[in-house]
Amino acid sequence: PSRVEWRRRAMWLQDSEAAAKFRQRGFLLVADLASVFLFSGIIFGWAPLSAMLVDEGFYSHQCVGEPAPCDAQANSLNLAFTIGSTAVSFLSIPAGMLVDKFGPAVGTVVAAVLEISGLIGIAVCEDVNRETGFDLFLVSFTMISVGGAFTMFNAYSAPFLFKSSMNVVIELTACLFDGSCIIFTFFKMAYD
């Protein structure tokens, strides 16, 4: 851009209303892309999470008569992944309809409630299972899966705020969804 173009942009940014709008949209974009990376597809990074769960002894009570890790433990963990990833597919249409009808703000609240509840559930699932026999890990992992799907659906409304860069924002969203499967790899590296 020429000097005249830079001056025009600088004058535009000095206009307080336009600058505030620009900052709001920029914050929304950064928050949107960060939430996609941190939450939307993390369940698909299953291998490192599964390894950590085996090391922590999740479902080790199912190894009757044999040392952990055992096949029954691996099957229970894989069942949680199967149900969680399948729930994403089954609930995609209803979740998309909810976001279309009530907007991304409501969808974001639903995603946050599901994600936070799922993470808290995973934190307390061993105690709950020991005391009641209820498999809270399965429910919690499914909640995280569905919350991630909601996060992804909500993210596709943000590119419409950036008409000139819409394709780039959509591509970033899709790439960050794929990249979010590496989150548990970072956890595994910190764990080891």
CSV table of C-alpha atoms in Angstrom, one decimal:
chain,number,residue,atom,x,y,z
A,1,PRO,CA,0.0,0.0,0.0
A,2,SER,CA,1.1,3.5,-0.7
A,3,ARG,CA,1.7,6.3,1.9
A,4,VAL,CA,-1.7,7.7,1.1
A,5,GLU,CA,-3.3,4.4,1.8
A,6,TRP,CA,-1.4,4.0,5.1
A,7,ARG,CA,-2.5,7.5,6.2
A,8,ARG,CA,-6.1,6.7,5.4
A,9,ARG,CA,-5.9,3.5,7.4
A,10,ALA,CA,-4.3,5.4,10.3
A,11,MET,CA,-7.0,8.1,10.2
A,12,TRP,CA,-9.6,5.4,10.2
A,13,LEU,CA,-8.1,3.7,13.2
A,14,GLN,CA,-8.1,7.1,15.1
A,15,ASP,CA,-11.8,7.3,14.7
A,16,SER,CA,-12.9,5.9,18.1
A,17,GLU,CA,-16.0,4.1,16.9
A,18,ALA,CA,-14.3,2.4,14.0
A,19,ALA,CA,-11.3,1.5,16.2
A,20,ALA,CA,-13.4,0.0,18.9
A,21,LYS,CA,-15.3,-2.0,16.3
A,22,PHE,CA,-12.0,-3.2,14.8
A,23,ARG,CA,-10.7,-4.2,18.2
A,24,GLN,CA,-13.9,-6.1,19.1
A,25,ARG,CA,-13.8,-8.0,15.8
A,26,GLY,CA,-10.1,-8.8,16.3
A,27,PHE,CA,-10.7,-10.0,19.8
A,28,LEU,CA,-13.6,-12.1,18.6
A,29,LEU,CA,-11.5,-13.7,15.9
A,30,VAL,CA,-8.6,-14.5,18.2
A,31,ALA,CA,-11.0,-16.0,20.9
A,32,ASP,CA,-12.8,-17.9,18.2
A,33,LEU,CA,-9.7,-19.4,16.7
A,34,ALA,CA,-8.2,-20.2,20.1
A,35,SER,CA,-11.3,-22.0,21.3
A,36,VAL,CA,-11.3,-24.1,18.1
A,37,PHE,CA,-7.7,-25.1,18.7
A,38,LEU,CA,-8.1,-25.8,22.4
A,39,PHE,CA,-11.5,-27.5,22.4
A,40,SER,CA,-13.0,-28.5,19.1
A,41,GLY,CA,-11.2,-31.7,18.0
A,42,ILE,CA,-9.2,-32.7,21.1
A,43,ILE,CA,-10.9,-36.1,21.3
A,44,PHE,CA,-9.3,-37.1,18.1
A,45,GLY,CA,-5.9,-37.0,19.8
A,46,TRP,CA,-7.0,-40.2,21.5
A,47,ALA,CA,-3.7,-42.1,21.4
A,48,PRO,CA,-1.7,-40.0,23.9
A,49,LEU,CA,-4.7,-39.6,26.2
A,50,SER,CA,-5.3,-43.3,26.2
A,51,ALA,CA,-1.7,-43.9,27.1
A,52,MET,CA,-1.9,-41.5,30.0
A,53,LEU,CA,-5.2,-43.0,31.2
A,54,VAL,CA,-3.6,-46.5,31.2
A,55,ASP,CA,-0.6,-45.2,33.2
A,56,GLU,CA,-3.0,-43.6,35.7
A,57,GLY,CA,-4.9,-46.9,36.1
A,58,PHE,CA,-8.3,-45.9,34.5
A,59,TYR,CA,-10.4,-49.0,34.3
A,60,SER,CA,-7.7,-51.1,35.9
A,61,HIS,CA,-10.3,-52.6,38.2
A,62,GLN,CA,-11.5,-54.5,35.2
A,63,CYS,CA,-8.3,-56.5,35.1
A,64,VAL,CA,-9.5,-59.4,37.2
A,65,GLY,CA,-6.9,-62.1,37.6
A,66,GLU,CA,-4.3,-60.4,35.4
A,67,PRO,CA,-2.0,-57.4,35.8
A,68,ALA,CA,-2.9,-54.0,34.3
A,69,PRO,CA,-2.8,-53.1,31.5
A,70,CYS,CA,-5.1,-55.7,30.2
A,71,ASP,CA,-7.5,-56.2,27.3
A,72,ALA,CA,-10.6,-55.4,29.4
A,73,GLN,CA,-9.1,-52.1,30.4
A,74,ALA,CA,-8.1,-51.3,26.8
A,75,ASN,CA,-11.6,-52.2,25.6
A,76,SER,CA,-13.3,-50.0,28.1
A,77,LEU,CA,-11.1,-47.0,27.1
A,78,ASN,CA,-11.7,-47.7,23.4
A,79,LEU,CA,-15.4,-47.9,24.1
A,80,ALA,CA,-15.4,-44.4,25.6
A,81,PHE,CA,-13.6,-43.1,22.5
A,82,THR,CA,-16.0,-44.9,20.1
A,83,ILE,CA,-19.1,-43.5,21.8
A,84,GLY,CA,-17.6,-40.0,22.1
A,85,SER,CA,-16.6,-39.8,18.5
A,86,THR,CA,-19.9,-41.4,17.3
A,87,ALA,CA,-21.8,-38.9,19.4
A,88,VAL,CA,-20.2,-36.1,17.5
A,89,SER,CA,-21.6,-37.5,14.3
A,90,PHE,CA,-25.1,-38.2,15.6
A,91,LEU,CA,-25.5,-34.8,17.3
A,92,SER,CA,-24.1,-32.7,14.4
A,93,ILE,CA,-27.4,-32.0,12.8
A,94,PRO,CA,-29.3,-31.1,16.1
A,95,ALA,CA,-26.3,-29.1,17.3
A,96,GLY,CA,-26.1,-27.2,14.0
A,97,MET,CA,-29.9,-26.5,14.1
A,98,LEU,CA,-29.5,-25.2,17.7
A,99,VAL,CA,-26.8,-22.8,16.6
A,100,ASP,CA,-28.7,-21.7,13.5
A,101,LYS,CA,-31.9,-21.1,15.5
A,102,PHE,CA,-30.5,-19.4,18.7
A,103,GLY,CA,-27.2,-18.1,17.4
A,104,PRO,CA,-23.5,-18.6,18.2
A,105,ALA,CA,-23.8,-17.0,21.7
A,106,VAL,CA,-26.2,-19.6,22.9
A,107,GLY,CA,-24.1,-22.3,21.2
A,108,THR,CA,-21.0,-21.1,22.9
A,109,VAL,CA,-22.7,-21.2,26.3
A,110,VAL,CA,-23.8,-24.8,25.5
A,111,ALA,CA,-20.3,-25.7,24.4
A,112,ALA,CA,-18.7,-24.2,27.5
A,113,VAL,CA,-21.1,-26.0,29.8
A,114,LEU,CA,-20.5,-29.3,28.1
A,115,GLU,CA,-16.7,-28.9,28.0
A,116,ILE,CA,-16.4,-27.7,31.6
A,117,SER,CA,-18.8,-30.4,32.9
A,118,GLY,CA,-16.9,-33.1,31.0
A,119,LEU,CA,-13.5,-32.0,32.3
A,120,ILE,CA,-14.8,-31.8,35.9
A,121,GLY,CA,-16.4,-35.2,35.3
A,122,ILE,CA,-13.1,-36.7,34.2
A,123,ALA,CA,-11.4,-35.2,37.2
A,124,VAL,CA,-13.8,-37.0,39.6
A,125,CYS,CA,-14.7,-40.0,37.6
A,126,GLU,CA,-12.5,-42.5,39.5
A,127,ASP,CA,-14.0,-41.5,42.9
A,128,VAL,CA,-17.5,-41.7,41.5
A,129,ASN,CA,-16.9,-45.1,39.9
A,130,ARG,CA,-15.3,-46.4,43.1
A,131,GLU,CA,-18.2,-45.3,45.3
A,132,THR,CA,-21.2,-45.9,43.0
A,133,GLY,CA,-20.0,-48.1,40.1
A,134,PHE,CA,-21.3,-45.5,37.6
A,135,ASP,CA,-19.0,-45.0,34.6
A,136,LEU,CA,-18.7,-41.2,34.7
A,137,PHE,CA,-15.7,-41.2,32.4
A,138,LEU,CA,-17.8,-42.5,29.5
A,139,VAL,CA,-20.4,-39.7,30.0
A,140,SER,CA,-17.7,-37.0,30.6
A,141,PHE,CA,-15.7,-37.9,27.5
A,142,THR,CA,-18.9,-37.8,25.4
A,143,MET,CA,-19.7,-34.4,26.8
A,144,ILE,CA,-16.3,-33.1,25.8
A,145,SER,CA,-16.8,-34.6,22.3
A,146,VAL,CA,-20.2,-32.9,21.8
A,147,GLY,CA,-18.9,-29.7,23.3
A,148,GLY,CA,-16.1,-29.7,20.8
A,149,ALA,CA,-18.6,-30.1,18.0
A,150,PHE,CA,-20.6,-27.1,19.3
A,151,THR,CA,-17.4,-25.1,19.4
A,152,MET,CA,-16.7,-25.9,15.8
A,153,PHE,CA,-20.2,-25.0,14.6
A,154,ASN,CA,-20.0,-21.7,16.5
A,155,ALA,CA,-16.7,-20.9,14.9
A,156,TYR,CA,-18.1,-20.9,11.4
A,157,SER,CA,-20.1,-17.8,12.1
A,158,ALA,CA,-17.1,-15.6,12.8
A,159,PRO,CA,-15.7,-15.5,9.2
A,160,PHE,CA,-18.8,-13.5,8.1
A,161,LEU,CA,-17.5,-10.6,10.1
A,162,PHE,CA,-14.5,-10.4,7.8
A,163,LYS,CA,-16.0,-10.3,4.3
A,164,SER,CA,-12.7,-9.6,2.5
A,165,SER,CA,-10.8,-12.4,4.4
A,166,MET,CA,-13.7,-14.9,4.8
A,167,ASN,CA,-12.0,-17.7,3.0
A,168,VAL,CA,-8.8,-17.4,5.0
A,169,VAL,CA,-10.7,-17.4,8.3
A,170,ILE,CA,-12.7,-20.5,7.3
A,171,GLU,CA,-9.4,-22.2,6.3
A,172,LEU,CA,-7.8,-21.2,9.6
A,173,THR,CA,-10.8,-22.6,11.5
A,174,ALA,CA,-10.6,-25.9,9.6
A,175,CYS,CA,-6.8,-26.2,10.1
A,176,LEU,CA,-7.1,-25.4,13.8
A,177,PHE,CA,-9.8,-28.1,14.2
A,178,ASP,CA,-7.4,-30.6,12.7
A,179,GLY,CA,-4.5,-29.2,14.7
A,180,SER,CA,-6.5,-29.5,18.0
A,181,CYS,CA,-5.9,-33.2,18.0
A,182,ILE,CA,-2.3,-32.4,19.2
A,183,ILE,CA,-3.5,-31.0,22.5
A,184,PHE,CA,-3.3,-34.3,24.3
A,185,THR,CA,0.2,-34.9,22.8
A,186,PHE,CA,1.3,-31.7,24.6
A,187,PHE,CA,-0.3,-33.1,27.8
A,188,LYS,CA,1.5,-36.4,27.3
A,189,MET,CA,4.9,-34.7,26.8
A,190,ALA,CA,4.3,-32.7,30.0
A,191,TYR,CA,3.1,-35.9,31.8
A,192,ASP,CA,6.2,-37.9,30.9
